[in-house]
Short mmCIF file of C-alpha atoms in Angstrom, two decimals:
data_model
loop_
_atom_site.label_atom_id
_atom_site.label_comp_id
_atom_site.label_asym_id
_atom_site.label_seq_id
_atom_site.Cartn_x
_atom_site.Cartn_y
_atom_site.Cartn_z
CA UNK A 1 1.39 -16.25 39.17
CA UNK A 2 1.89 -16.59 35.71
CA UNK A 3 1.71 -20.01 34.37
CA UNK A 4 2.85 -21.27 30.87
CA UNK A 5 1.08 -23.82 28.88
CA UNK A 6 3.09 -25.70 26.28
CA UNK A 7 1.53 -25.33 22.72
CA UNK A 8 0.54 -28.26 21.43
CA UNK A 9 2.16 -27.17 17.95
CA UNK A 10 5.68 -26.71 20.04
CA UNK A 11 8.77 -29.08 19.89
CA UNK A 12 11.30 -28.56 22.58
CA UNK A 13 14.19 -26.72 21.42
CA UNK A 14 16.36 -29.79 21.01
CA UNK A 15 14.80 -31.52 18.52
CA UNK A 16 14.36 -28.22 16.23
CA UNK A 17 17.18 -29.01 13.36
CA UNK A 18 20.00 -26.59 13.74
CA UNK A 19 20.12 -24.49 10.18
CA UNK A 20 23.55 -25.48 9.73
CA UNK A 21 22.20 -29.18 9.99
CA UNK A 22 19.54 -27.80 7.38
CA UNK A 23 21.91 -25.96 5.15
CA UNK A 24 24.25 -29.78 5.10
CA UNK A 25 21.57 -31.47 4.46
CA UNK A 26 21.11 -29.63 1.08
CA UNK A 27 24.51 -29.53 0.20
CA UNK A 28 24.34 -33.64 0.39
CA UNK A 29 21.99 -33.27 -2.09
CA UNK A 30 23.01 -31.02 -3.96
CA UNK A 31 26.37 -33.33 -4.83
CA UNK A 32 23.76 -35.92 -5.32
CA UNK A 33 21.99 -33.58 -8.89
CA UNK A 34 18.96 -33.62 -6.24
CA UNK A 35 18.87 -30.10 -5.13
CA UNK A 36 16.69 -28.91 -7.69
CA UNK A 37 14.23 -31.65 -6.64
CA UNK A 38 14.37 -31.30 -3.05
CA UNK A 39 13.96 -27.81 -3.46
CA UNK A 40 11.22 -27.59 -5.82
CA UNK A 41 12.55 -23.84 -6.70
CA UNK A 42 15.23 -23.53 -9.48
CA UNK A 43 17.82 -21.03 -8.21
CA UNK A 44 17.41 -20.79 -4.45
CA UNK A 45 19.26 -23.49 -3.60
CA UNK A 46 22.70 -21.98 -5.02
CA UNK A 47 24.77 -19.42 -2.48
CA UNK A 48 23.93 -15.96 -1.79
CA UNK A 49 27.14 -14.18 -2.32
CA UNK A 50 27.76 -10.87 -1.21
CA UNK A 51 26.94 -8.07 -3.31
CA UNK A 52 25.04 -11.09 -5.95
CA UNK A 53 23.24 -9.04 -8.88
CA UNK A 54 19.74 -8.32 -8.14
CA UNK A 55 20.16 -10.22 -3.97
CA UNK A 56 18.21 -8.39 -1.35
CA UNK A 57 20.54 -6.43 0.61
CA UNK A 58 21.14 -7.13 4.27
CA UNK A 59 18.61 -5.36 6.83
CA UNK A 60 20.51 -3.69 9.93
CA UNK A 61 20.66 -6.04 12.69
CA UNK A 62 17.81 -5.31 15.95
CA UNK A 63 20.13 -4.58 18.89
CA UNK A 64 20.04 -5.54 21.32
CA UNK A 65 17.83 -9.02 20.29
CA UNK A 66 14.04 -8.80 21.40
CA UNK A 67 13.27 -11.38 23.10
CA UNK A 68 11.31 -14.40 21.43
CA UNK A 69 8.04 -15.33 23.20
CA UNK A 70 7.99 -19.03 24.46
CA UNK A 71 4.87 -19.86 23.30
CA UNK A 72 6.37 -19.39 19.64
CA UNK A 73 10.08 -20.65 20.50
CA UNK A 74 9.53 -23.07 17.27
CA UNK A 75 6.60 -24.03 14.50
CA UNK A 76 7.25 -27.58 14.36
CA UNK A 77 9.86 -27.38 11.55
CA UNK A 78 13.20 -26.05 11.13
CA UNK A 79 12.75 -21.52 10.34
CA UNK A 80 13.39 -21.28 6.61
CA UNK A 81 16.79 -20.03 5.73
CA UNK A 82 16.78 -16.27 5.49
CA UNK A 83 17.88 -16.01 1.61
CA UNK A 84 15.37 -18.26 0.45
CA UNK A 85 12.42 -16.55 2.33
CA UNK A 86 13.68 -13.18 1.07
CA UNK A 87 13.61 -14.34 -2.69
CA UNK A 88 10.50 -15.93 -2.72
CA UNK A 89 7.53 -12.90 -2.13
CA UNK A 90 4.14 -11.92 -3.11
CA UNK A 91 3.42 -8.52 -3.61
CA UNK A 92 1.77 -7.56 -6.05
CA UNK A 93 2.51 -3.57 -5.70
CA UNK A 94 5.60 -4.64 -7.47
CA UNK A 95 5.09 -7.22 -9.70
CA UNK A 96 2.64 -10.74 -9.91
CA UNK A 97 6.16 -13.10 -9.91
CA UNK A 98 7.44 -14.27 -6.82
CA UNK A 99 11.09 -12.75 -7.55
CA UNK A 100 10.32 -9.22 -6.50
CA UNK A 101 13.12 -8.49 -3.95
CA UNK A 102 15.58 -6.35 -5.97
CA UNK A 103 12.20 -3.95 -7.33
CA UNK A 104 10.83 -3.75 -3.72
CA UNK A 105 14.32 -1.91 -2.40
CA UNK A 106 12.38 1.09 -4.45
CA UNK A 107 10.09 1.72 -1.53
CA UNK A 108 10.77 4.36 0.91
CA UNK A 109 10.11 3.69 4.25
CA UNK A 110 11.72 6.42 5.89
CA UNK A 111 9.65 8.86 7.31
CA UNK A 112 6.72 6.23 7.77
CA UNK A 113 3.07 7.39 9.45
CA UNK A 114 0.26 5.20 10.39
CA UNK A 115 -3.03 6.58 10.19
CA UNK A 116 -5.39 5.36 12.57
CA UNK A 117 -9.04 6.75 12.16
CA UNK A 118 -12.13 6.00 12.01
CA UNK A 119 -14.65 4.83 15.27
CA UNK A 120 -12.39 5.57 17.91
CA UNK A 121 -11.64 7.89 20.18
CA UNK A 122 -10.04 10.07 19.01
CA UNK A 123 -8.38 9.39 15.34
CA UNK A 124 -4.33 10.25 15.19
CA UNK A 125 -1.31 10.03 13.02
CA UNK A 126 1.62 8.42 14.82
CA UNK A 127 5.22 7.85 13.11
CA UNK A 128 6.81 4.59 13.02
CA UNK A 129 9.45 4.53 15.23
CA UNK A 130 7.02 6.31 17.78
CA UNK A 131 5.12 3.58 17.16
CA UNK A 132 7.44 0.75 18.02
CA UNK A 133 8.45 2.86 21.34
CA UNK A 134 5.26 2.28 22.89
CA UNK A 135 4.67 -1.37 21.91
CA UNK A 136 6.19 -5.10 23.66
CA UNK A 137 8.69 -5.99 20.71
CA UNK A 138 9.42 -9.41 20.48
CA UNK A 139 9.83 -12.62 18.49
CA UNK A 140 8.04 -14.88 17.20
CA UNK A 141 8.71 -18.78 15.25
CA UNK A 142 5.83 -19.11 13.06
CA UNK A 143 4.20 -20.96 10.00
CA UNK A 144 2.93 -19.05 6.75
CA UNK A 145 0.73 -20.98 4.51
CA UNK A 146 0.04 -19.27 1.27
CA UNK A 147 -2.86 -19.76 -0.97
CA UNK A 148 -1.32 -20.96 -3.64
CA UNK A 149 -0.28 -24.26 -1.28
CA UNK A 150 3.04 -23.22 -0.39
CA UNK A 151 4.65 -22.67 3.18
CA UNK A 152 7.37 -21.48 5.07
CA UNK A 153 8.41 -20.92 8.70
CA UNK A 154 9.90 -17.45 9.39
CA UNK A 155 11.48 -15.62 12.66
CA UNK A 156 9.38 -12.67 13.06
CA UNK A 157 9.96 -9.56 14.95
CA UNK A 158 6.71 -7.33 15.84
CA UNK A 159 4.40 -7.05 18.23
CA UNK A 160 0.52 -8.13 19.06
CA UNK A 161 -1.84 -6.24 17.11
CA UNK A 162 -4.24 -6.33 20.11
CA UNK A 163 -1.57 -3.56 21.21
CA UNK A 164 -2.01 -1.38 18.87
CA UNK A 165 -6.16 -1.74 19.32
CA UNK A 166 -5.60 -0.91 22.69
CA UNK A 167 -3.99 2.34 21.99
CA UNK A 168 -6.23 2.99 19.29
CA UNK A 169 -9.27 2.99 21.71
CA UNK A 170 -12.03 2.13 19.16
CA UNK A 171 -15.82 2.85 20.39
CA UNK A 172 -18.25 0.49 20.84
CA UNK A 173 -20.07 0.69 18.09
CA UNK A 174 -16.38 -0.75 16.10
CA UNK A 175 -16.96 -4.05 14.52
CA UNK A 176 -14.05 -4.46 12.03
CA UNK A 177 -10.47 -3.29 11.53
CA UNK A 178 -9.53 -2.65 8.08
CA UNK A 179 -6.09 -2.30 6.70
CA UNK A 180 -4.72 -0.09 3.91
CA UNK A 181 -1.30 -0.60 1.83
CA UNK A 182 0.67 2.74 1.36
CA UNK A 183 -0.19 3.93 -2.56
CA UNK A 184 2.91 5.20 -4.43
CA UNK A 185 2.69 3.61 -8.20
CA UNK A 186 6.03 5.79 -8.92
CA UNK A 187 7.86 3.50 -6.07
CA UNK A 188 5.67 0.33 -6.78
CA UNK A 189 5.02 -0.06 -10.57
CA UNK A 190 2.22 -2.46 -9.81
CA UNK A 191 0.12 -0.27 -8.49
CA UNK A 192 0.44 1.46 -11.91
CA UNK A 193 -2.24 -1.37 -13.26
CA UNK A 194 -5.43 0.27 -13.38
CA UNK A 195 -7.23 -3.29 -13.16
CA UNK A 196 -6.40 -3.53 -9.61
CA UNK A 197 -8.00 -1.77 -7.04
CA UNK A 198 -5.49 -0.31 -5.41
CA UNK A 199 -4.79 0.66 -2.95
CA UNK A 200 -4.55 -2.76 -1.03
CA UNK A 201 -7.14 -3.24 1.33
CA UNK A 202 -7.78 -6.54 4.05
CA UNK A 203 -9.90 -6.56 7.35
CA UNK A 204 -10.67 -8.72 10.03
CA UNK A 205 -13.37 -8.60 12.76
CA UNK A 206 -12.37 -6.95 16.18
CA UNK A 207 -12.42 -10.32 17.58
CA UNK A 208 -9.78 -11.72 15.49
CA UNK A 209 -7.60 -8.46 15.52
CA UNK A 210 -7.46 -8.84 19.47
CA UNK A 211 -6.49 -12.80 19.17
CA UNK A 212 -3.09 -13.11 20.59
CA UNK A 213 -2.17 -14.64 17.39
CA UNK A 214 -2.97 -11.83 15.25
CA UNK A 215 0.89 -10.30 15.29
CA UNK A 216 1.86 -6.15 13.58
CA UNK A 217 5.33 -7.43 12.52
CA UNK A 218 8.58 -4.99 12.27
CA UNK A 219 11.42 -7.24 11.97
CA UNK A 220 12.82 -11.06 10.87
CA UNK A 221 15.38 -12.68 10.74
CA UNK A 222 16.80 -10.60 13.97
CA UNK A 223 16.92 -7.22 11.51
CA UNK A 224 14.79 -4.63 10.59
CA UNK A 225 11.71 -6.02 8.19
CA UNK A 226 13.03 -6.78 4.43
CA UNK A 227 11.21 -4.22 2.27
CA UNK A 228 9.97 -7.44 -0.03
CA UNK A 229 8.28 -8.82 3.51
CA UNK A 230 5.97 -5.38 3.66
CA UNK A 231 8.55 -2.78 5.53
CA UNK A 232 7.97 -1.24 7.75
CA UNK A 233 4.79 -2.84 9.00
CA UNK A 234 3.02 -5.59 8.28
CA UNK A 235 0.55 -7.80 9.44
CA UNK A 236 0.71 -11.35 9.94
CA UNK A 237 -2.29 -14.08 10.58
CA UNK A 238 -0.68 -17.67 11.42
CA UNK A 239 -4.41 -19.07 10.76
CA UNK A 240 -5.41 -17.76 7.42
CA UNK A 241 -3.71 -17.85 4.05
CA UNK A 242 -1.15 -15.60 3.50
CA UNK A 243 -3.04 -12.70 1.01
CA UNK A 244 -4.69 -11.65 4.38
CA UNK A 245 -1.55 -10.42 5.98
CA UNK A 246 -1.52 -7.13 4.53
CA UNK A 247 2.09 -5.26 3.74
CA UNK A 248 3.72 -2.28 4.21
CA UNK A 249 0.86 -0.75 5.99
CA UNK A 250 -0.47 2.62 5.94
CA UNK A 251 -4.18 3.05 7.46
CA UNK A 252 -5.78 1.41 9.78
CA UNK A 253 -9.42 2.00 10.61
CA UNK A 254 -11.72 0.94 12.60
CA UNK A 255 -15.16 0.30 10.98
CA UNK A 256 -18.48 -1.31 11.76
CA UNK A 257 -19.38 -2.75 8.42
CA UNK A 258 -17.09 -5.77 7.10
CA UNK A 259 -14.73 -4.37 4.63
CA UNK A 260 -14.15 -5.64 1.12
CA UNK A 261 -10.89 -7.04 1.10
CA UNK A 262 -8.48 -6.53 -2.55
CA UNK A 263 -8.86 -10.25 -3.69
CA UNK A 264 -11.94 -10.51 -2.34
CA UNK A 265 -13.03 -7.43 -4.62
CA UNK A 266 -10.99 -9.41 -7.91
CA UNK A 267 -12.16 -12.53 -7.25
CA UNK A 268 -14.90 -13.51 -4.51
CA UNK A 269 -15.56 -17.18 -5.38
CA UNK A 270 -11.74 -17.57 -4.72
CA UNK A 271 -10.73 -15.10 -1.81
CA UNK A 272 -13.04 -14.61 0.34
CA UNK A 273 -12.53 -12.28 3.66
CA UNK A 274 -12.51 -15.03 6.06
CA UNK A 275 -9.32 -17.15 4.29
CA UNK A 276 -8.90 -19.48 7.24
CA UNK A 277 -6.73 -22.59 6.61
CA UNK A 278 -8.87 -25.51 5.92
CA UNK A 279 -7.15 -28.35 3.69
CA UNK A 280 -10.66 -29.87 3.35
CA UNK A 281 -12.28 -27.20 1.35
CA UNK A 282 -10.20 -26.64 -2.00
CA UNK A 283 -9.38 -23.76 -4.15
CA UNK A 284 -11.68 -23.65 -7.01
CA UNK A 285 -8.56 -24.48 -8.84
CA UNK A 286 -6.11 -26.80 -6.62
CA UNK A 287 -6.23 -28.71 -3.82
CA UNK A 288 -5.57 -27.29 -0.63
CA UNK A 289 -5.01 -30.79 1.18
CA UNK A 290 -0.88 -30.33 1.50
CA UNK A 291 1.23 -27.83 1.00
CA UNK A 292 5.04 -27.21 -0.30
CA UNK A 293 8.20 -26.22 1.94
CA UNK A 294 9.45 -23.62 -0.39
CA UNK A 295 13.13 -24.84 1.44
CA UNK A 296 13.20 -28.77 1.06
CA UNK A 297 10.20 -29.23 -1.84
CA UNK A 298 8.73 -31.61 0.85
CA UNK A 299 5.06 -31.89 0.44
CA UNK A 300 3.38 -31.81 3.99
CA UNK A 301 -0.13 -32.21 4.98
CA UNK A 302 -2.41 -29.16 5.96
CA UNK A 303 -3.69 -28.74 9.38
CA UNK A 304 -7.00 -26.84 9.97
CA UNK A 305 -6.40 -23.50 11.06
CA UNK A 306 -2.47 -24.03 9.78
CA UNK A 307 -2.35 -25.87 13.18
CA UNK A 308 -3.68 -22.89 15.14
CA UNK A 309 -7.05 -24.47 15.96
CA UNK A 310 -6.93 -24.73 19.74
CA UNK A 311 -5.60 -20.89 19.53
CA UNK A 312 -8.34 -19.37 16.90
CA UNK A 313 -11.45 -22.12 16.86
CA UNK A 314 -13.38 -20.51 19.28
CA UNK A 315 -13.60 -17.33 17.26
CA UNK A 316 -16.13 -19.08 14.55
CA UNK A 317 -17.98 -21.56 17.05
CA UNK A 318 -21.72 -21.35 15.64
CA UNK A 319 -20.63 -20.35 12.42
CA UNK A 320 -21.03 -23.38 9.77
CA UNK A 321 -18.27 -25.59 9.79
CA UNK A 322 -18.80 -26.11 5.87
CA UNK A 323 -19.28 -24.01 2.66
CA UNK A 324 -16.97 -21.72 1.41
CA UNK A 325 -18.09 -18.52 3.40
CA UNK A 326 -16.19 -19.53 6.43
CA UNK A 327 -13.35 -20.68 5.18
CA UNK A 328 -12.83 -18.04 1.64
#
């Protein structure tokens, strides 16, 4: 019998503020001269008209709906409206602002392949939508905490990544999964900056990749994935900061030594390859006690683990609970 535990980070459906509630809300302050305040983001309060100069276009709608796993039915806040999320993105293969959406419709992400290699069984090529016809699609409410100590809540559309581990078959002697971003500098002009070492690269241990948190993502917002969110596939860690959810993936291979993750390479003392949530240890140059809602400006407190901890804890027990090893 299958039995369902609440998640403690859950509120029941109810008391999850409608968007349209949301969207009034802003308009009342808006009339007020607040909305630049409250949003904390010149611009992205104003509409998104149809056909707006430089907007990210629509994504086709997923039909019919996957369904949206209960354990992730809501993160404690209201999702963050759809034209906000999709105008405020890091990724760096096209540019080191956050307004990247219009540049990113340059990537082509039709025909996609997925390499998977390395210690398994027997390494393979697979194309996406062959891909996504052998894995549980479904959706998921969850909180993103970036680095830089701001948040949002977004609708995602994927599946587990323990899936895809499971049809990878790695061997025993596996110890790590690392993750490769696609490299095409004519599509992406960022990875035209010979500074970076491109191509992208993150990993995690096999223990965290087979978490049920750990989620391959395909969709949001009910539509195919936004190209500035990492089309077709990306990965996405509710737990760590948000440089460790790797876009618009390309490789995946499973290795026994830890890999050397892109930021980690840049900048070690800052990004390290664990990246877990922890608002008591700071960034060497901000605080990482609260973060901003990129929708309402509303400074809210960090939770350890991003609120995850009774999900992910278990995964470090033993490990030192301070220094910056664990947690960057």
């Amino acid at each position: 019998m299958f039995i369902h535990r609440r998640p403690r980070w859950r509120l029941s459906e109810n008391r999850v503020t409608p968007e349209s509630v949301h969207q009034g809300r802003r308009a009342v302050l808006a009339a007020l001269g607040l909305g630049g305040a409250a949003l904390g983001l010149a611009g992205l309060g104003a509409a998104w008209p149809e056909g707006e100069a430089g907007a990210a276009p629509s994504e086709a709608p997923i039909a019919p709906p996957p369904p949206r796993n209960p354990a992730f039915a809501d993160a404690g806040r209201p999702p963050t409206p759809e034209r906000i999320a999709a105008r405020y993105n890091n990724f760096y293969e096209f540019g080191s602002h956050k307004q990247i959406h219009a540049r990113a419709q340059a990537l082509v992400v039709d025909p996609w392949t997925i390499v998977i290699d390395g210690l398994v069984e027997k390494p393979f090529e697979i194309g996406f939508e062959d891909l996504l016809a052998r894995m549980p699609i479904e959706e998921r409410i969850v909180r993103h905490r970036c680095v830089e100590a701001w948040s949002m809540v977004v609708p995602w559309i994927g599946f587990p990544l323990a899936e895809l581990v499971r049809l990878a078959a790695p061997r025993a002697e596996a110890r790590h999964v690392r993750f490769e971003t696609v490299l095409d500098p004519e599509a992406m002009p960022g990875q035209r900056q010979s500074w970076y070492p491109w191509p992208y690269v993150e990993g995690l241990t096999l223990a965290e990749a087979t978490n049920p948190l750990a989620f391959m993502v395909t969709g949001a917002y009910g539509k195919t994935l936004h190209k500035q969110f990492g089309a077709p596939l990306r990965l996405h860690l509710p737990w760590k900061y948000g440089f460790k959810s790797i876009k618009s993936i390309r490789r995946i291979s499973f290795v026994k030594e830890r890999p050397v993750s892109f930021w980690e390479t840049l900048q070690p003392d800052e990004y390290g390859f664990w990246a877990n949530v922890n608002p008591d240890v700071p960034h060497r140059r901000w605080s990482q006690a609260d973060e901003r809602d990129i929708a309402t400006g509303d400074r809210i407190p960090t939770r350890l683990f991003n609120g995850y901890a009774e999900e992910v804890a278990h995964l470090y027990a033993g490990m030192p609970q301070q220094g910056r090893d664990l947690w960057f």
